Short mmCIF file of C-alpha atoms in Angstrom, two decimals:
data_model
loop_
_atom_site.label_atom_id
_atom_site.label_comp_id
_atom_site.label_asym_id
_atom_site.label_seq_id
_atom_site.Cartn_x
_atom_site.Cartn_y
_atom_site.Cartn_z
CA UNK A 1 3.20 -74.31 -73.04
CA UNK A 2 5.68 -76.42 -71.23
CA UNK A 3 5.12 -76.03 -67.51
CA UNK A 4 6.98 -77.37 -64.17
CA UNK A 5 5.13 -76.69 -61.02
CA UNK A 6 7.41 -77.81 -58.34
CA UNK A 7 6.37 -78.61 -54.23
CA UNK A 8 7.03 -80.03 -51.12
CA UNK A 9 9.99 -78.25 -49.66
CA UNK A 10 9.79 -76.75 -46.28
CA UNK A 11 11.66 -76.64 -42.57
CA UNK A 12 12.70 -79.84 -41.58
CA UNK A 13 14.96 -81.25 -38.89
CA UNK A 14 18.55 -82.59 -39.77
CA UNK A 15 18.13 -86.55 -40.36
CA UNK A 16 14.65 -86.17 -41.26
CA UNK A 17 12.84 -86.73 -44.40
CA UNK A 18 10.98 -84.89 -47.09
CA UNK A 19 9.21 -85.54 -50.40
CA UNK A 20 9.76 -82.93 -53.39
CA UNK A 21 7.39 -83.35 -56.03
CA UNK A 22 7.21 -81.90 -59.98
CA UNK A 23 4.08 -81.41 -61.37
CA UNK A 24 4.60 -81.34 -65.19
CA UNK A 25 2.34 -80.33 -68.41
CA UNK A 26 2.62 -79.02 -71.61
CA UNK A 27 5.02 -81.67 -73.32
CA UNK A 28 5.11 -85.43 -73.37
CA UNK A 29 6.52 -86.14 -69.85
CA UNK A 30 7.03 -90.05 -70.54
CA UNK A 31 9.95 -88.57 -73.59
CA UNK A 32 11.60 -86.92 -71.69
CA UNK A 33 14.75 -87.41 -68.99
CA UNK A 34 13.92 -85.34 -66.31
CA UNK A 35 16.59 -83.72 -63.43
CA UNK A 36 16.54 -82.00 -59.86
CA UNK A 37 19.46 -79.21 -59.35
CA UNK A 38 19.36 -77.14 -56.25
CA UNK A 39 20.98 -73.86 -55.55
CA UNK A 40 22.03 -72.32 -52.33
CA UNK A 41 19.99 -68.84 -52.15
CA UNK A 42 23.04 -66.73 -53.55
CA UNK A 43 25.08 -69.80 -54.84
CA UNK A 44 25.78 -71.51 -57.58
CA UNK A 45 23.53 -74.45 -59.66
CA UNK A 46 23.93 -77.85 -58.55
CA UNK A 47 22.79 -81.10 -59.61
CA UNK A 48 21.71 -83.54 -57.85
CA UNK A 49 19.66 -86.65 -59.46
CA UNK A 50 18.55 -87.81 -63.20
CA UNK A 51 16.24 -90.20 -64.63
CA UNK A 52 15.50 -91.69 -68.01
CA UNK A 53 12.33 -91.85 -69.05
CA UNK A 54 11.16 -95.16 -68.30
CA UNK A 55 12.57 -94.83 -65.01
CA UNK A 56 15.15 -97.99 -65.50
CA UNK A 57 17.95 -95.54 -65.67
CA UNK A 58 18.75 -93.15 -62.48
CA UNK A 59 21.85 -90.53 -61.46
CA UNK A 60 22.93 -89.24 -58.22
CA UNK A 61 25.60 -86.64 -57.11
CA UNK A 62 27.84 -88.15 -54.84
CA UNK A 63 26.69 -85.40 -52.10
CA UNK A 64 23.18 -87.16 -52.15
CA UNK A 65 23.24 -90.81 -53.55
CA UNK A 66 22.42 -93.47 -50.88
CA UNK A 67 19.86 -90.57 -49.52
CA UNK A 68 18.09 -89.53 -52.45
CA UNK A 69 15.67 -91.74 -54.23
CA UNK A 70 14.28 -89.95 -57.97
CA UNK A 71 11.50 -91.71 -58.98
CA UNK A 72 8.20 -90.97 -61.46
CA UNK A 73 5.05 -91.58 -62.44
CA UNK A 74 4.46 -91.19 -66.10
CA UNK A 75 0.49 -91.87 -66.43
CA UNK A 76 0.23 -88.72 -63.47
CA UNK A 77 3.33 -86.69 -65.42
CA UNK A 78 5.43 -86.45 -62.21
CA UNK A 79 8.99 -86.19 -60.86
CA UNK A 80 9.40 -87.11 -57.26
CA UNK A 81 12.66 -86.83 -55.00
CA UNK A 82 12.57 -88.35 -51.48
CA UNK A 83 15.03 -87.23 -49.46
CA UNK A 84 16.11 -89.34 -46.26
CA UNK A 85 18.78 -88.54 -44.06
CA UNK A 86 18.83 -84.57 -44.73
CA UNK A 87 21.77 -82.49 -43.00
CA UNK A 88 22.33 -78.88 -43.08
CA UNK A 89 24.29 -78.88 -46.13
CA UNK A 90 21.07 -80.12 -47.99
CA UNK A 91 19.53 -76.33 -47.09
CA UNK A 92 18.17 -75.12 -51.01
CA UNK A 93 16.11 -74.07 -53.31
CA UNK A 94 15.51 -77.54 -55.48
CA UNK A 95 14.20 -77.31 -58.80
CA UNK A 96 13.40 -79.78 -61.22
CA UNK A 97 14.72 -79.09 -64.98
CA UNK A 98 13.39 -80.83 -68.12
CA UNK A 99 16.25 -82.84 -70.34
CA UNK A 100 16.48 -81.23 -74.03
CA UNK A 101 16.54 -84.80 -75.82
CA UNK A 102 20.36 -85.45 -76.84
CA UNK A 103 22.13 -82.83 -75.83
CA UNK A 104 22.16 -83.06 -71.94
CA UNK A 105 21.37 -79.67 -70.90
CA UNK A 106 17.87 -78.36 -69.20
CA UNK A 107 15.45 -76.36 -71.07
CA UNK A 108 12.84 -75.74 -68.99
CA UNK A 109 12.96 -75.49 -64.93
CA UNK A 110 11.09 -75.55 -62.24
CA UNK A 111 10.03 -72.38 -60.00
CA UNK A 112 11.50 -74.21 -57.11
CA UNK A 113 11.13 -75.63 -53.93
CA UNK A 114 13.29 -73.80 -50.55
CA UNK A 115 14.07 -76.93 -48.13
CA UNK A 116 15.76 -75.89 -45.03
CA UNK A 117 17.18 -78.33 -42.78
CA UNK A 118 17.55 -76.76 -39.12
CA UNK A 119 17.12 -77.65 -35.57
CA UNK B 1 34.45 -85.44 -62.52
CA UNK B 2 34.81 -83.30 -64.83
CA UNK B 3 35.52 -79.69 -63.29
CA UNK B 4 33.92 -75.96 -64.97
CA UNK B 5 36.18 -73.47 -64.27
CA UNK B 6 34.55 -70.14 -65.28
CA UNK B 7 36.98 -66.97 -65.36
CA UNK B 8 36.21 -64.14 -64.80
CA UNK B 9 33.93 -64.35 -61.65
CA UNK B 10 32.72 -60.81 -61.73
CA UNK B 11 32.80 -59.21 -65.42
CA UNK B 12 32.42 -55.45 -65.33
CA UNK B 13 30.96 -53.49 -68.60
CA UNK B 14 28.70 -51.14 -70.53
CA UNK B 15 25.26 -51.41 -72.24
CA UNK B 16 26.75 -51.42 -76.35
CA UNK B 17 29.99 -53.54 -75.18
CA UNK B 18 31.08 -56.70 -75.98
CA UNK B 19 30.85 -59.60 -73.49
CA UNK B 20 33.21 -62.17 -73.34
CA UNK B 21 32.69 -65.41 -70.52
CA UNK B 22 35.17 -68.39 -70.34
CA UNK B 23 34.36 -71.69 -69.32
CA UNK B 24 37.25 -74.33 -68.98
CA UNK B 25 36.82 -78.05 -68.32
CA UNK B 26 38.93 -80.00 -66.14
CA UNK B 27 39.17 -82.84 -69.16
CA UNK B 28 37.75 -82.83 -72.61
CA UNK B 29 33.97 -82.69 -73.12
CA UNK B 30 31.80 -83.17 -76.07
CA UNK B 31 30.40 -80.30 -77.70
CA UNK B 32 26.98 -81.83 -77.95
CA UNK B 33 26.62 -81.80 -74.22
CA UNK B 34 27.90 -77.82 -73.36
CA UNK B 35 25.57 -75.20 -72.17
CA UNK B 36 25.41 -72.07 -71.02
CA UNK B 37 22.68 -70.33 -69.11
CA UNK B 38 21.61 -67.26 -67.61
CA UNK B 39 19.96 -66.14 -64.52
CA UNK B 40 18.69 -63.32 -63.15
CA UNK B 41 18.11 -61.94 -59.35
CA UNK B 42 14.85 -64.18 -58.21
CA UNK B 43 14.76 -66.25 -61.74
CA UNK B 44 15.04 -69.60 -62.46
CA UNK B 45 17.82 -70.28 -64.62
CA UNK B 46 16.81 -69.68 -68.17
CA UNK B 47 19.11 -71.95 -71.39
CA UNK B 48 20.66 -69.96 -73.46
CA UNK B 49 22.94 -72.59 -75.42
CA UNK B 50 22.98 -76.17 -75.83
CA UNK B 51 26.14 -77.90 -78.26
CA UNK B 52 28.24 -75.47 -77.40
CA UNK B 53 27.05 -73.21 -80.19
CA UNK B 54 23.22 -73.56 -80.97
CA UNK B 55 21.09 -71.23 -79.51
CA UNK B 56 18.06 -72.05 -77.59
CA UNK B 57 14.39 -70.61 -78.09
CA UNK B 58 13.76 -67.35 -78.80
CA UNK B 59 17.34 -66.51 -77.70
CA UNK B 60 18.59 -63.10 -79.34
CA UNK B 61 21.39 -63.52 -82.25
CA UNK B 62 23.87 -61.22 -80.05
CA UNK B 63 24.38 -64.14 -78.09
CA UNK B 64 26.96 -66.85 -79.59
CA UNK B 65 29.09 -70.32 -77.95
CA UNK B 66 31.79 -71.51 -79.42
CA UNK B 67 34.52 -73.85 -78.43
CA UNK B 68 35.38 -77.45 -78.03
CA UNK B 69 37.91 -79.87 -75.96
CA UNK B 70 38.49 -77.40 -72.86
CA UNK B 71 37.84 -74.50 -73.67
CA UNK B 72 34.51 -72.54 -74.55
CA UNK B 73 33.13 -69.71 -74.75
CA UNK B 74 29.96 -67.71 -74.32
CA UNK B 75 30.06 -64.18 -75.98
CA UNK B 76 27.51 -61.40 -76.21
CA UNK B 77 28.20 -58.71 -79.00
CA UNK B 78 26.38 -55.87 -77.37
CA UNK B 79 25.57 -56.25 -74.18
CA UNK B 80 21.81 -54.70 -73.91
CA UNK B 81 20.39 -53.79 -70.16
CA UNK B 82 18.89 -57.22 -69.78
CA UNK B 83 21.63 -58.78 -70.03
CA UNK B 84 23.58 -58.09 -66.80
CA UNK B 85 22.70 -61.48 -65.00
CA UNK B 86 24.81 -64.12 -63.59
CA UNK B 87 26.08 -66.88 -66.68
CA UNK B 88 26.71 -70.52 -65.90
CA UNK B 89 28.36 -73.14 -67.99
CA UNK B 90 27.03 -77.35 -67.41
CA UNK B 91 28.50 -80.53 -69.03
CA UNK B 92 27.37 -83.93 -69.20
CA UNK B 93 29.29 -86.53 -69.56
CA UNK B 94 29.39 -90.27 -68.28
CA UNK B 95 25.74 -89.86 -66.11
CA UNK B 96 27.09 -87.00 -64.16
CA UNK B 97 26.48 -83.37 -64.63
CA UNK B 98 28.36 -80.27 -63.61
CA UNK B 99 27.91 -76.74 -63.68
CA UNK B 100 30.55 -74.05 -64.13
CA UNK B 101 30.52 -71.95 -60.75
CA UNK B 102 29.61 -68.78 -62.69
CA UNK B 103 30.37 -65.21 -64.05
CA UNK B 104 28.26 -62.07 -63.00
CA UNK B 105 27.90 -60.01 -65.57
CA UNK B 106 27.24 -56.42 -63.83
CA UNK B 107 27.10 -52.70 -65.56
CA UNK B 108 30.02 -50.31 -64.97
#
């Protein structure tokens, strides 16, 4: 059973930092591109980073790249995102989403993580 | 970037109706990289159809995609209880990926 155990969001002050990690099981991890996408509780999907699966190979929004740093380590099976600079607008449930090979969509996700970003 | 424009926003109908969700693209996109999910209140987003057309997992046959250029589609043939749910489209195309802004699906 293909499993994503995501952690590591909480309250954090604006221009602070956090580390969101994605435990993963149940499939060959080192295969597979993996994805964050956050939603605003009550919004829609966004997404924010990609990698391939060697790592050589990453994607940023716009709203995060120079701030966000994907990353993973394929002998533990895990996604990381470190997140530097965070404003207000960052405030969301991040979750990270398995790549179905070749057709760039997600098919499996992530329970998610809420970061908040207040003072 | 390419822009998902999803119409309608809120989609009002019956259990035993048909459902019918657009999802236009600000430029063309390849079929092979369309989706279409669903979520429900307190879910995580669940796929529902990848290449515009294939269904995913253990997804029912009442749901279909179809489509291609700008302009797809996600239809339901009769809409069952579970079904009311928010739908969103996603592209990929040239390392960035976008999601359609969504259609609620809610009972009448």
């Amino acid at each position: 059973e293909v499993r994503l155990v995501d952690s590591g969001g909480r309250l954090v002050q604006p221009g602070g930092s956090l580390r969101l990690s994605c435990a993963a099981s149940g499939f060959t991890f080192s295969s597979n591109w993996m994805h964050w996408v956050r939603q605003v509780p009550g919004k829609g999907l966004v997404w924010v980073s990609g990698m391939n699966t060697d790592g050589t190979h990453t994607m940023y929004a716009d709203s995060v790249k120079g701030r966000f740093t994907i990353s993973r380590d394929n002998a533990k099976n895990t996604l990381l995102l470190q997140m530097n600079s965070l404003r207000a607008e960052d405030t969301a449930v991040y979750y990270c989403a398995k790549d179905l090979i070749g057709h760039g969509s997600f098919d499996y996700w992530g329970q998610g993580t809420l970061v908040t970003v207040s003072s | 970037e390419v822009v998902l424009t999803q119409s309608p926003g809120t989609l009002s109908l019956s259990p035993g109706e048909r459902a019918t969700l657009s999802c236009r693209a600000s430029q063309s996109v390849s079929s092979t990289y369309l989706a279409w999910y669903q979520q429900k209140p307190g879910q995580t987003p669940r796929l529902l159809i990848y290449a515009a057309s294939i269904r995913a997992t253990g997804i029912p046959d009442r749901f279909s995609g179809s489509g291609s250029g700008t302009e797809f589609t996600l239809t339901i043939s009769r809409l069952e209880p579970e079904d009311f749910a928010v739908y969103y489209c996603q592209q990929h195309g040239n390392s960035r990926y976008t999601f359609g802004q969504g259609t609620k699906l809610e009972i009448k």
